[in-house]
XYZ file of C-alpha atoms in Angstrom:
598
model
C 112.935 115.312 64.715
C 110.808 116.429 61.612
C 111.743 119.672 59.709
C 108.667 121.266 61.277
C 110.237 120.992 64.726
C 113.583 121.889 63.997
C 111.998 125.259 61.976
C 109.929 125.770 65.239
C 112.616 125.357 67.625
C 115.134 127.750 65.505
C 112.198 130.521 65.034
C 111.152 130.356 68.843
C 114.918 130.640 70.415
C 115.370 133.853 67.659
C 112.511 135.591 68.390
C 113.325 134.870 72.385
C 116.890 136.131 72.262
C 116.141 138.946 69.961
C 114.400 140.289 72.946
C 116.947 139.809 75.483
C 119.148 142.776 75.577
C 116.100 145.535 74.920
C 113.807 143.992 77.674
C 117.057 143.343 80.169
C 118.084 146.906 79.820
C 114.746 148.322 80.806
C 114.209 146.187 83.365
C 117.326 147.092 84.979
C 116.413 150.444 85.065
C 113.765 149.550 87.007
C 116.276 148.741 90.023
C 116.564 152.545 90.873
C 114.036 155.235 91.615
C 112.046 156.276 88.563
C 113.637 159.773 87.178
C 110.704 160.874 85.529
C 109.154 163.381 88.211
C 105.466 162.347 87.543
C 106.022 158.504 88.281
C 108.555 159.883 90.854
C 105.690 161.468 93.047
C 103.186 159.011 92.110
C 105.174 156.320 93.487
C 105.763 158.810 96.739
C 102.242 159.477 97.432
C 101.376 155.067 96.982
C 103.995 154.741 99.720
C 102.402 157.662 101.873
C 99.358 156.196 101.618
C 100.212 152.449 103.097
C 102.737 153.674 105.545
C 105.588 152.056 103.850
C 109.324 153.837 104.069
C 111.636 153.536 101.645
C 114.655 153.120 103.289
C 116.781 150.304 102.086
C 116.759 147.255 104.084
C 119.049 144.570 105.688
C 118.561 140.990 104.542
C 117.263 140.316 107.445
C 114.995 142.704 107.274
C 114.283 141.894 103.362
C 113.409 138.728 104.143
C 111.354 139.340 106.893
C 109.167 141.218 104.579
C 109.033 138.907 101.942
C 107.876 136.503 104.530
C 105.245 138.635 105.945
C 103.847 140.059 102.669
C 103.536 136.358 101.395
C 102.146 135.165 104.865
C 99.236 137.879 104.300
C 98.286 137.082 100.608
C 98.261 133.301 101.626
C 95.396 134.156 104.433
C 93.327 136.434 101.870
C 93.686 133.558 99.226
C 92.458 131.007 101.568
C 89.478 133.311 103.175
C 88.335 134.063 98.932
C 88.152 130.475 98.525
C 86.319 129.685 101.672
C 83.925 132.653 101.516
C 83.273 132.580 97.717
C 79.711 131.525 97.696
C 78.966 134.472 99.468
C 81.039 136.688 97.730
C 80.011 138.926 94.215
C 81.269 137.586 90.246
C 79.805 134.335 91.000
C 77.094 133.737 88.707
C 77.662 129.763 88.567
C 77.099 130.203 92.472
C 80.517 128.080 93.195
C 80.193 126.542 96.406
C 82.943 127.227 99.551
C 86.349 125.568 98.461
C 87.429 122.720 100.730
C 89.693 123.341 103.837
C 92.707 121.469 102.408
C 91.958 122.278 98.830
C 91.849 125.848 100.175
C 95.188 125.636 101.671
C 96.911 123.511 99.200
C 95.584 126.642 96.380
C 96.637 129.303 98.702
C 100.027 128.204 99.167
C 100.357 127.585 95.571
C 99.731 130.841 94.340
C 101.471 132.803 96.925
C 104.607 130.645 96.333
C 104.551 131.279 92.454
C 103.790 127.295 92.033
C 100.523 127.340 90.809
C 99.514 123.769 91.405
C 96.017 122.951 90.866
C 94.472 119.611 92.517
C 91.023 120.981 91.173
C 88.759 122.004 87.904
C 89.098 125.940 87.631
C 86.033 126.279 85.825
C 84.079 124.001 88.351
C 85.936 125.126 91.577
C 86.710 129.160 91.573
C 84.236 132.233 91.340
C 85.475 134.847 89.128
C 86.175 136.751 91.986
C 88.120 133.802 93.542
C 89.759 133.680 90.257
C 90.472 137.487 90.224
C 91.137 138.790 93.725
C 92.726 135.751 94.541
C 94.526 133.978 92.196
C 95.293 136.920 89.205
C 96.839 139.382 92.202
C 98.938 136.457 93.342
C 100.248 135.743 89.208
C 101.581 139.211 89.896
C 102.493 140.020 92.865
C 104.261 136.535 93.822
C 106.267 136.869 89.782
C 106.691 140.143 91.252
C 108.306 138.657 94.495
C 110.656 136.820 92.926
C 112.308 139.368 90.608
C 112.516 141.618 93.657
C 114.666 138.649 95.860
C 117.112 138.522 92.328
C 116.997 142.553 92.277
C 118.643 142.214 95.924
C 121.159 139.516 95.223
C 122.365 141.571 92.441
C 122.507 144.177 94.491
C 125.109 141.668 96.655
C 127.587 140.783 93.937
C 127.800 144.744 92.384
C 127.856 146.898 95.670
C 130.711 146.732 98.246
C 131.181 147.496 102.220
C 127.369 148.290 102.103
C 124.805 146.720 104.836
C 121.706 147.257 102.592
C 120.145 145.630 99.565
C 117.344 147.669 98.542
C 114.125 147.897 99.551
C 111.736 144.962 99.298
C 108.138 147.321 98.750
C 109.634 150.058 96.664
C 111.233 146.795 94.244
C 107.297 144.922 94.349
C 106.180 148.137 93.615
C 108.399 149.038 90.432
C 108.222 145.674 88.892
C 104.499 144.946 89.686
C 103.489 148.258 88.098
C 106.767 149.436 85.611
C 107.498 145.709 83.910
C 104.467 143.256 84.503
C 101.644 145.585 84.306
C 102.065 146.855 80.757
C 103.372 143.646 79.296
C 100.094 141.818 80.684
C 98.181 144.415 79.221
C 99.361 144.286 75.372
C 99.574 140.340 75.783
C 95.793 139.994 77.199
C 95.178 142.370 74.009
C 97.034 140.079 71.963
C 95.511 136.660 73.036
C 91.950 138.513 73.242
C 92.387 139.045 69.435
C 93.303 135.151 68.933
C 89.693 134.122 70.320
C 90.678 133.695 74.433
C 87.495 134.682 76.401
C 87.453 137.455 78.106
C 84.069 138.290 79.790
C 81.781 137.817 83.235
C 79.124 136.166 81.443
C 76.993 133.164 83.402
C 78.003 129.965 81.245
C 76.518 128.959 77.967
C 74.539 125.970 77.295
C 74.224 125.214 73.697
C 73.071 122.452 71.580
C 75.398 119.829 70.055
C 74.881 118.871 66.389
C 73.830 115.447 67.547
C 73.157 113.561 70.844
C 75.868 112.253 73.142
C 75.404 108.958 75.120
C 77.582 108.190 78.331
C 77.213 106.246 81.554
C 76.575 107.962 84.795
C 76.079 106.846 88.254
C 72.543 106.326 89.529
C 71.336 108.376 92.513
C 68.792 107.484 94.802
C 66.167 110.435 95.816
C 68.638 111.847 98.454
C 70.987 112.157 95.873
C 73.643 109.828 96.702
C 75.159 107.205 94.472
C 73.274 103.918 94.412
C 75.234 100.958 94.711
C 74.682 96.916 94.364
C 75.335 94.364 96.284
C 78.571 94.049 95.947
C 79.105 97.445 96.595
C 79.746 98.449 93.074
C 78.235 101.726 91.661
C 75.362 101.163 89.742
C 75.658 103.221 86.292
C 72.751 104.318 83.866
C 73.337 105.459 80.231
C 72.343 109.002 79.771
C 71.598 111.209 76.460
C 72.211 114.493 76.172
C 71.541 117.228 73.174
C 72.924 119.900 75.338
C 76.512 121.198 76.664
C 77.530 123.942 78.981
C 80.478 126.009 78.090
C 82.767 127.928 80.576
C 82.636 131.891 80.268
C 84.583 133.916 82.097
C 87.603 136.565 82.470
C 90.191 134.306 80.880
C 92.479 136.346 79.201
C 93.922 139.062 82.000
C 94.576 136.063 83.638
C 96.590 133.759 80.767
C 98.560 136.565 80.227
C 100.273 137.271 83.408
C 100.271 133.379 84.478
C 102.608 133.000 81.201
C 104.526 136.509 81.970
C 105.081 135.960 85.668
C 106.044 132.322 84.953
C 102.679 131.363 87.083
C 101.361 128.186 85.072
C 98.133 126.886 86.201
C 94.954 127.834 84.194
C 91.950 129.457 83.709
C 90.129 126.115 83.266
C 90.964 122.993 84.416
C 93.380 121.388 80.988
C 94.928 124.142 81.383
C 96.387 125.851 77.606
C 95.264 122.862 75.822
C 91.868 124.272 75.966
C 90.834 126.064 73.160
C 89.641 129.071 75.008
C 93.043 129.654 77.112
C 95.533 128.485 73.533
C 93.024 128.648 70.680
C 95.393 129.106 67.872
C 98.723 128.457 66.597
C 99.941 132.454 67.051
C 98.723 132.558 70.811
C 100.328 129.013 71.269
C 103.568 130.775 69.899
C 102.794 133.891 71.681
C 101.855 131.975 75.626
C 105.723 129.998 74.526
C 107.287 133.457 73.858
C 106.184 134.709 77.142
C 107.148 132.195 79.366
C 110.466 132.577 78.842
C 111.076 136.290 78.164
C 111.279 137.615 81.543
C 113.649 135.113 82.991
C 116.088 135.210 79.658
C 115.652 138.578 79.379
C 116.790 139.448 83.539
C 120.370 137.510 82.416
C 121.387 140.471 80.299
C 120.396 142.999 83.649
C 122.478 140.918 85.736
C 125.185 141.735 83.641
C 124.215 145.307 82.974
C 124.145 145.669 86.825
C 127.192 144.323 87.782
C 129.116 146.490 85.227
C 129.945 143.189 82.702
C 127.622 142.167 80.643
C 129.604 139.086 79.572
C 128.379 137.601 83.028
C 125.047 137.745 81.708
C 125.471 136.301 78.423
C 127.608 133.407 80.057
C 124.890 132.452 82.325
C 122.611 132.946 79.727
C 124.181 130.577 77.213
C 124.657 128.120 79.783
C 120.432 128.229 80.410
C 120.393 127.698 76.661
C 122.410 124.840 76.113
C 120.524 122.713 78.576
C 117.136 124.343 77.077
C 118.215 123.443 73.688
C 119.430 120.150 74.814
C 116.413 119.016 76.596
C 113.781 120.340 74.393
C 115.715 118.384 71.019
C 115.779 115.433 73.753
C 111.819 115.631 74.361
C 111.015 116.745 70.645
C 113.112 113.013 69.594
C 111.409 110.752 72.113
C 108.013 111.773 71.160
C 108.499 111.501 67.565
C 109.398 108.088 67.957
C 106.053 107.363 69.531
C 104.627 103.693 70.887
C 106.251 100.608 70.104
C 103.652 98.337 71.348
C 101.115 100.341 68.693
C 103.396 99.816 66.017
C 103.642 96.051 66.337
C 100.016 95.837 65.965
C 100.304 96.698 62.343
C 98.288 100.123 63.073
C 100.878 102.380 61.080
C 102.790 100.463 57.883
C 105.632 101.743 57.881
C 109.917 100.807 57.168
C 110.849 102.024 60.737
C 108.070 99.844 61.993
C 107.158 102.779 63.842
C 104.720 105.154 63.886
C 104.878 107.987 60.970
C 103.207 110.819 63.295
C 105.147 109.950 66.478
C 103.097 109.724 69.705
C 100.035 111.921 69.503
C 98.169 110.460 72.639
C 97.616 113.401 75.080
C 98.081 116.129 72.416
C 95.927 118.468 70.746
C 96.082 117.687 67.051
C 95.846 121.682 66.228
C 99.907 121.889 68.124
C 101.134 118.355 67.202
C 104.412 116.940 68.753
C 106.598 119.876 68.176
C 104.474 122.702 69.599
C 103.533 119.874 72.524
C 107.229 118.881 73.396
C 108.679 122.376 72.900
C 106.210 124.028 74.974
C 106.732 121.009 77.796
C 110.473 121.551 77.774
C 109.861 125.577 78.128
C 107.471 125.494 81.495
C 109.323 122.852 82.831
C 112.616 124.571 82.237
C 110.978 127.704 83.177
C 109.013 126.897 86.533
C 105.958 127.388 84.640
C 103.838 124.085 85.399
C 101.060 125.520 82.497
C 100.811 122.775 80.138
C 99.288 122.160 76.248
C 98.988 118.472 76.740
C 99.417 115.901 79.132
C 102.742 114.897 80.169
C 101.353 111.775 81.477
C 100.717 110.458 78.070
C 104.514 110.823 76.877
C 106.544 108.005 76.675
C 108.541 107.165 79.437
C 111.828 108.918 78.124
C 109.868 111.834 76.913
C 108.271 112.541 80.118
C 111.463 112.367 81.865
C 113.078 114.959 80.536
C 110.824 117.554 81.817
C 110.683 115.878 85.530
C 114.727 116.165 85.307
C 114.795 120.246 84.105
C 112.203 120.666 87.549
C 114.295 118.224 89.428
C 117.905 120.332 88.289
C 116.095 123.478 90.781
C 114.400 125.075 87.857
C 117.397 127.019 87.184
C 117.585 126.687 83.186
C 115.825 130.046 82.899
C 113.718 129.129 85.968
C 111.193 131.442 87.247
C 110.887 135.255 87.228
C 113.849 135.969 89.461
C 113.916 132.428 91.050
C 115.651 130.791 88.308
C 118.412 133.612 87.864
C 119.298 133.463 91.324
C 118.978 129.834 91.486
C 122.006 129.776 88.852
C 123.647 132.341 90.671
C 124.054 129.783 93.485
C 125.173 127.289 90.968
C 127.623 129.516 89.418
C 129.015 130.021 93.137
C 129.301 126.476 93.481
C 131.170 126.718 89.992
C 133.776 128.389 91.131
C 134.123 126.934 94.232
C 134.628 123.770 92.370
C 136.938 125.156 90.514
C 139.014 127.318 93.503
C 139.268 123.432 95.056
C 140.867 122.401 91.918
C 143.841 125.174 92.007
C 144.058 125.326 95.763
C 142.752 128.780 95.625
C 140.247 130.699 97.628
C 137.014 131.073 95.292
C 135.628 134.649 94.109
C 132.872 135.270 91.553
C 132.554 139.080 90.144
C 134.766 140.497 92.525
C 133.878 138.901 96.031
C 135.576 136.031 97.967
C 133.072 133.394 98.396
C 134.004 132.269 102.266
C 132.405 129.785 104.561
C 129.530 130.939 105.267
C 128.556 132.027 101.461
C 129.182 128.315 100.764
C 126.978 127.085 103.927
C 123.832 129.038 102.578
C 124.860 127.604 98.642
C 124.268 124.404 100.560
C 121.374 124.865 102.078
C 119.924 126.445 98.935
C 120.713 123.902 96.360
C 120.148 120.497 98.830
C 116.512 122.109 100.427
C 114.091 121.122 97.182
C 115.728 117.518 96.516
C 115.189 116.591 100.389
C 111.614 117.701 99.859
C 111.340 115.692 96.543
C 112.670 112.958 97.630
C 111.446 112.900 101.197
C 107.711 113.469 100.062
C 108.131 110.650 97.564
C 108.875 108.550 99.981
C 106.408 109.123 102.142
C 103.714 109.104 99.263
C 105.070 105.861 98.561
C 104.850 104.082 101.941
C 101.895 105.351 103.250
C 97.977 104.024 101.497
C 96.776 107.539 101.134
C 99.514 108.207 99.340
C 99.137 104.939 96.710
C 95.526 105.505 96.804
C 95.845 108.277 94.105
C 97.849 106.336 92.034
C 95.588 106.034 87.904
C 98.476 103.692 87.070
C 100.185 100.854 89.584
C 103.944 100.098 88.857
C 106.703 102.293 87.402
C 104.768 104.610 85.953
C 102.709 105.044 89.195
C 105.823 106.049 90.670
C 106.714 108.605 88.105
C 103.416 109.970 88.847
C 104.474 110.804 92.347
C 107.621 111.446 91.714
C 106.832 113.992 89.326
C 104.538 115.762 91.674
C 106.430 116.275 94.451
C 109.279 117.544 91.689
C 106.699 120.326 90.711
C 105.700 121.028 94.128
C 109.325 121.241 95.832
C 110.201 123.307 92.888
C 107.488 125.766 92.609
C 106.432 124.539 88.672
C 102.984 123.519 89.104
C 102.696 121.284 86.381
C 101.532 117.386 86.795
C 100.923 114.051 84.976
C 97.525 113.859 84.974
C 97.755 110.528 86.297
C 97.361 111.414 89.902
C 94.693 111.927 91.857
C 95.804 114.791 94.305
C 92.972 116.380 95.315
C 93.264 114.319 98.601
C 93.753 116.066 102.106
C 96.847 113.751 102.240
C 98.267 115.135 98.869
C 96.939 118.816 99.848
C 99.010 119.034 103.215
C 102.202 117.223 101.692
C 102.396 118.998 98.515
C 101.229 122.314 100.003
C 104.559 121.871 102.890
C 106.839 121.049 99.844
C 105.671 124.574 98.302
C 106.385 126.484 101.048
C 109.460 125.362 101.846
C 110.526 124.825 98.585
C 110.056 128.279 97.854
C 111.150 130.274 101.135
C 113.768 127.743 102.571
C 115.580 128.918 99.158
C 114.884 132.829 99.359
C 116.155 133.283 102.622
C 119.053 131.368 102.352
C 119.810 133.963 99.270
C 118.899 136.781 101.464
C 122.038 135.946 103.360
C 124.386 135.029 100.662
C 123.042 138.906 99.123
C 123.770 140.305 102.581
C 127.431 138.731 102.972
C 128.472 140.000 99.262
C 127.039 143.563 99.344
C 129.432 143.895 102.913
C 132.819 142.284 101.404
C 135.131 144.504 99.768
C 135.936 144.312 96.149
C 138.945 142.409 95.041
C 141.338 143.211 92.435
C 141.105 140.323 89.610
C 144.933 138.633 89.338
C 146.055 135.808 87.013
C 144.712 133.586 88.678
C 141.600 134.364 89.073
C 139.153 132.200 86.634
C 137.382 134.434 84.052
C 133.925 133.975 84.540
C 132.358 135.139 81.036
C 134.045 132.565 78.776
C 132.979 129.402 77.103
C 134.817 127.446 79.661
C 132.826 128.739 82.794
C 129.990 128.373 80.489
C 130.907 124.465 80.522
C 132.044 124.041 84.354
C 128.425 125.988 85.569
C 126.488 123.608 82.843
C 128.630 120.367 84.178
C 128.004 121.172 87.519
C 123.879 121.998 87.669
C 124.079 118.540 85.449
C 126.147 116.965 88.018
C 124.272 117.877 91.283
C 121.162 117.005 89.100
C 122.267 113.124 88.183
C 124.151 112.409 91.759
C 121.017 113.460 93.320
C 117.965 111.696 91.267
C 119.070 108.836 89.007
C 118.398 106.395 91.660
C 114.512 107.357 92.123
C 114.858 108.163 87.944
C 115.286 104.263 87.210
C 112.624 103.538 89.399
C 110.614 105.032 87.410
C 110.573 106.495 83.974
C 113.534 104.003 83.350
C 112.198 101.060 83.669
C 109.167 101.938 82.002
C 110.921 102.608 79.070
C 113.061 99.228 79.043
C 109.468 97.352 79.816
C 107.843 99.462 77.141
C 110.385 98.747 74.476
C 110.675 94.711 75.622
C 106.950 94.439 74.477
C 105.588 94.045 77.665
């Protein structure tokens, strides 16, 4: 790693948990009714007006409306999409999206993945773009916070059959915490040079003419082809190029804030309007991160020990740390195969600026690897260069933080309740050790806790690995496929990761725009996403009705450095047993061909 790295790495993790305790204390004042009479009747008269109680719930009856508000938002996502020619704020005059691309999208967003199999700026109206996809940044971010506000909720009440109230917690995060901090961000990045308008697209005129090849159509407009079936090509020059306009900025924000990902436009934050300087590529990092690190320290608050949420915060950041230092070191290394072709001179006989392919020169390797290591970690998926261009070691590391459940920070709410099922698992672990019944904060973790743990944790690596298999056997599947062999796998593997994990990001490499990759990927979402809630629905449910138990000698501490290094062992453990055997498949052997010369 160059000093520039290390300097970037030790300002970013600073400024991030410098943050920490202010933001986590406000949002955890946001688990309770506001007292401040104004927001107090405003709040009143919002649920008035759709009907909504706000009586606390069951889990059942939590879930059940987690379910049904996400069920809704996936039709009105997938009716934008298909009705957007007609529709207003279209001045490119987008065309209807495609029935799978459609549902793939819809899925996506509503599940907080935010995986894109098409061009934003060549696929989505600004309304699509607005209605559709901006409400779903928030209100899905806003979903997921709510799930954590209930499992809290769990571990710090006792003897109590509710958990809050699913609506009045959208509400209070959507408009209280995600709202505002979209706002001054959007502000912020506006003031950087990211577009923020509903103007038709601009075509201006290069400095000089561009040549490139094209395919020649006949006069009905369809490719012409030669005998041999090929596609005939003609060279066309061009003086001209069309740049994308549009309401960028509201929307960068809160897909960084709510832990979203996708993009504006289709290359997502490398392009210069979504990431156009080295402050907003600092900025988009900062964000990305805050909310999850930031709802460790109300975990604690909540359950009356902050400790708790320090420990599970330090454990997110030693695998963060870990991984990004991992990712920063691979890529600096750069291409082998390049060096021994005498391109760089140099006494390592490798290559002095590391691996640049894929990155955007204005970020460079540490801004690149540091920012792939933070949306992978963070169930982001938005990207500032192409993961499919890092070598084989460097692009593992970020399919390995999705594949651990995207619990090292994780999403908004997903990832802290994600390591609150590790940290059960911890201790259970650790109660099998002593021959002693487990409890975490206070509550006995009993059979049927440990059944939902189960279910929780082993649900996203049966989709991974299920949908990689059938990717794998079936043509459609291997049709996609830029690059045949172990990369080619990677590619796959990788996307079902991101899908079954709700990140969003890809490889590049893939082409998954397919109805078969639309209908797989889009099931792996779903059930990646709400085969996990509901299963911590329960587990919330069972806590908040135990009893509290009096801590005795033998119960293991839970805020120390060594529960820190049992809940680190074990989401590192689940994480190996599970995927090294489809890991050497792929981004292993690529790296032992890479590095034989071959």
């Amino acid at each position: 790693m160059t000093t520039q790295s290390w300097l970037l790495l030790a300002a970013y993790l600073v400024v991030l948990l410098a943050a920490v305790k202010p933001l986590g204390l406000y949002i955890a004042k946001l688990m309770d009714a506001p007292r401040w009479r104004p927001l107090a009747r405003l709040e009143g008269g919002v649920f008035r007006l759709c009907g909504i109680g706000r009586e606390e719930m069951s889990w059942r009856q939590y879930a059940l409306a987690v379910l049904l508000f996400s069920l809704v938002g996936f039709i009105v996502v997938y009716a934008l999409q298909r009705l957007q020619l007609w529709l207003p704020l279209n001045p490119q005059q987008m065309v209807n999206v495609t029935p799978d691309s459609s549902f793939n999208t819809a899925i996506s967003f509503v599940t907080n993945t935010n995986w894109q199999g098409y061009g934003g700026e060549a696929t989505m109206s600004y309304m699509t773009q607005m209605l559709g996809l901006g409400v779903q940044n928030f209100v899905s971010a806003a979903a997921g916070i709510a799930v954590v506000f209930a499992l809290i909720r769990g571990f710090a009440r006792h003897s109590a059959q509710t958990i809050g109230n699913f609506w009045a917690d959208l509400y209070r995060v959507t408009v209280y915490l995600l709202l505002p901090l979209s706002f001054v961000l959007a502000l912020a990045l506006v003031s950087q040079g990211v577009i923020q308008n509903f103007s038709a697209y601009q075509e201006v005129t290069t400095l000089e003419p561009v040549s490139y090849e094209a395919a020649r159509l006949d006069d009905a407009g369809q490719p012409v082809t030669d005998a041999a079936g090929n596609a005939v090509t003609e060279t066309v020059a061009t003086s001209a190029q069309t740049l994308p306009m549009g309401p960028a900025a509201s929307q960068i924000a809160i897909k960084q804030l709510g832990t979203n990902g996708g993009g504006f436009f289709s290359v997502n934050s490398a392009h210069p309007f979504e990431n156009p300087t080295p402050l907003s590529n600092f900025l988009e990092l900062l964000a990305i991160l805050l909310i999850p690190a930031a709802l460790c320290y109300t975990f604690g608050r909540a359950v009356g020990d902050t400790r708790q949420g320090w420990a599970v915060l330090a454990a997110m950041t030693v695998i963060f740390v870990g991984a990004t230092i991992a990712v920063m070191s691979f890529e600096q290394q750069g291409n082998p195969l390049l060096a021994a072709l005498g391109t760089d001179q140099t006494a390592s006989a490798l290559q002095s600026g590391g691996n640049m392919e894929g990155k955007e020169t204005r970020h460079g390797i540490g801004a690149s690897a540091l920012w792939a290591a933070a949306t992978t970690s963070a169930s982001n998926g938005s990207v500032n260069a192409m993961h499919d261009s890092f070598t084989p070691l460097g692009g593992l590391v970020p399919m390995v933080l999705m594949q651990l459940g995207e619990v090292v920070f994780g999403g908004v709410g997903s990832g802290l309740y994600g390591m609150l099922v590790f940290a059960m698992m911890a201790v259970f672990i650790a109660g099998l050790m002593i021959g002693r019944t487990p409890e975490y904060l206070g509550k006995k973790i009993e059979a049927f806790d440990m059944k939902m743990v189960a279910i929780a944790i082993l649900v996203t690596p049966a989709l991974v690995l299920l949908g990689t298999a059938i990717a794998v056997s079936a043509s459609a599947g291997t049709g996609g496929v830029a690059n045949p062999g172990a990369h080619g796998f990677s590619e796959i593997l990788y996307a079902f990761s991101s899908a079954a994990n709700n990140n969003g990001s890809a490889f590049a490499g893939l082409g998954a725009n397919t109805p078969f990759y639309n209908g797989w990927l889009g099931v792996a979402m779903w059930l990646g996403r709400f085969a996990v809630i509901v299963p911590v629905l329960a587990i919330a449910g069972s806590l908040a009705a135990k009893k509290r138990l009096v801590q005795g000698p033998g119960t293991l501490p839970t805020h120390g450095l060594l529960f820190v290094g049992l809940l680190v062992g074990t989401v590192l453990l689940l994480g190996a047993l599970t995927y090294v055997p489809a890991l050497a498949l792929g981004p292993a052997i690529e790296h032992l061909i890479l590095w034989a010369g071959n």
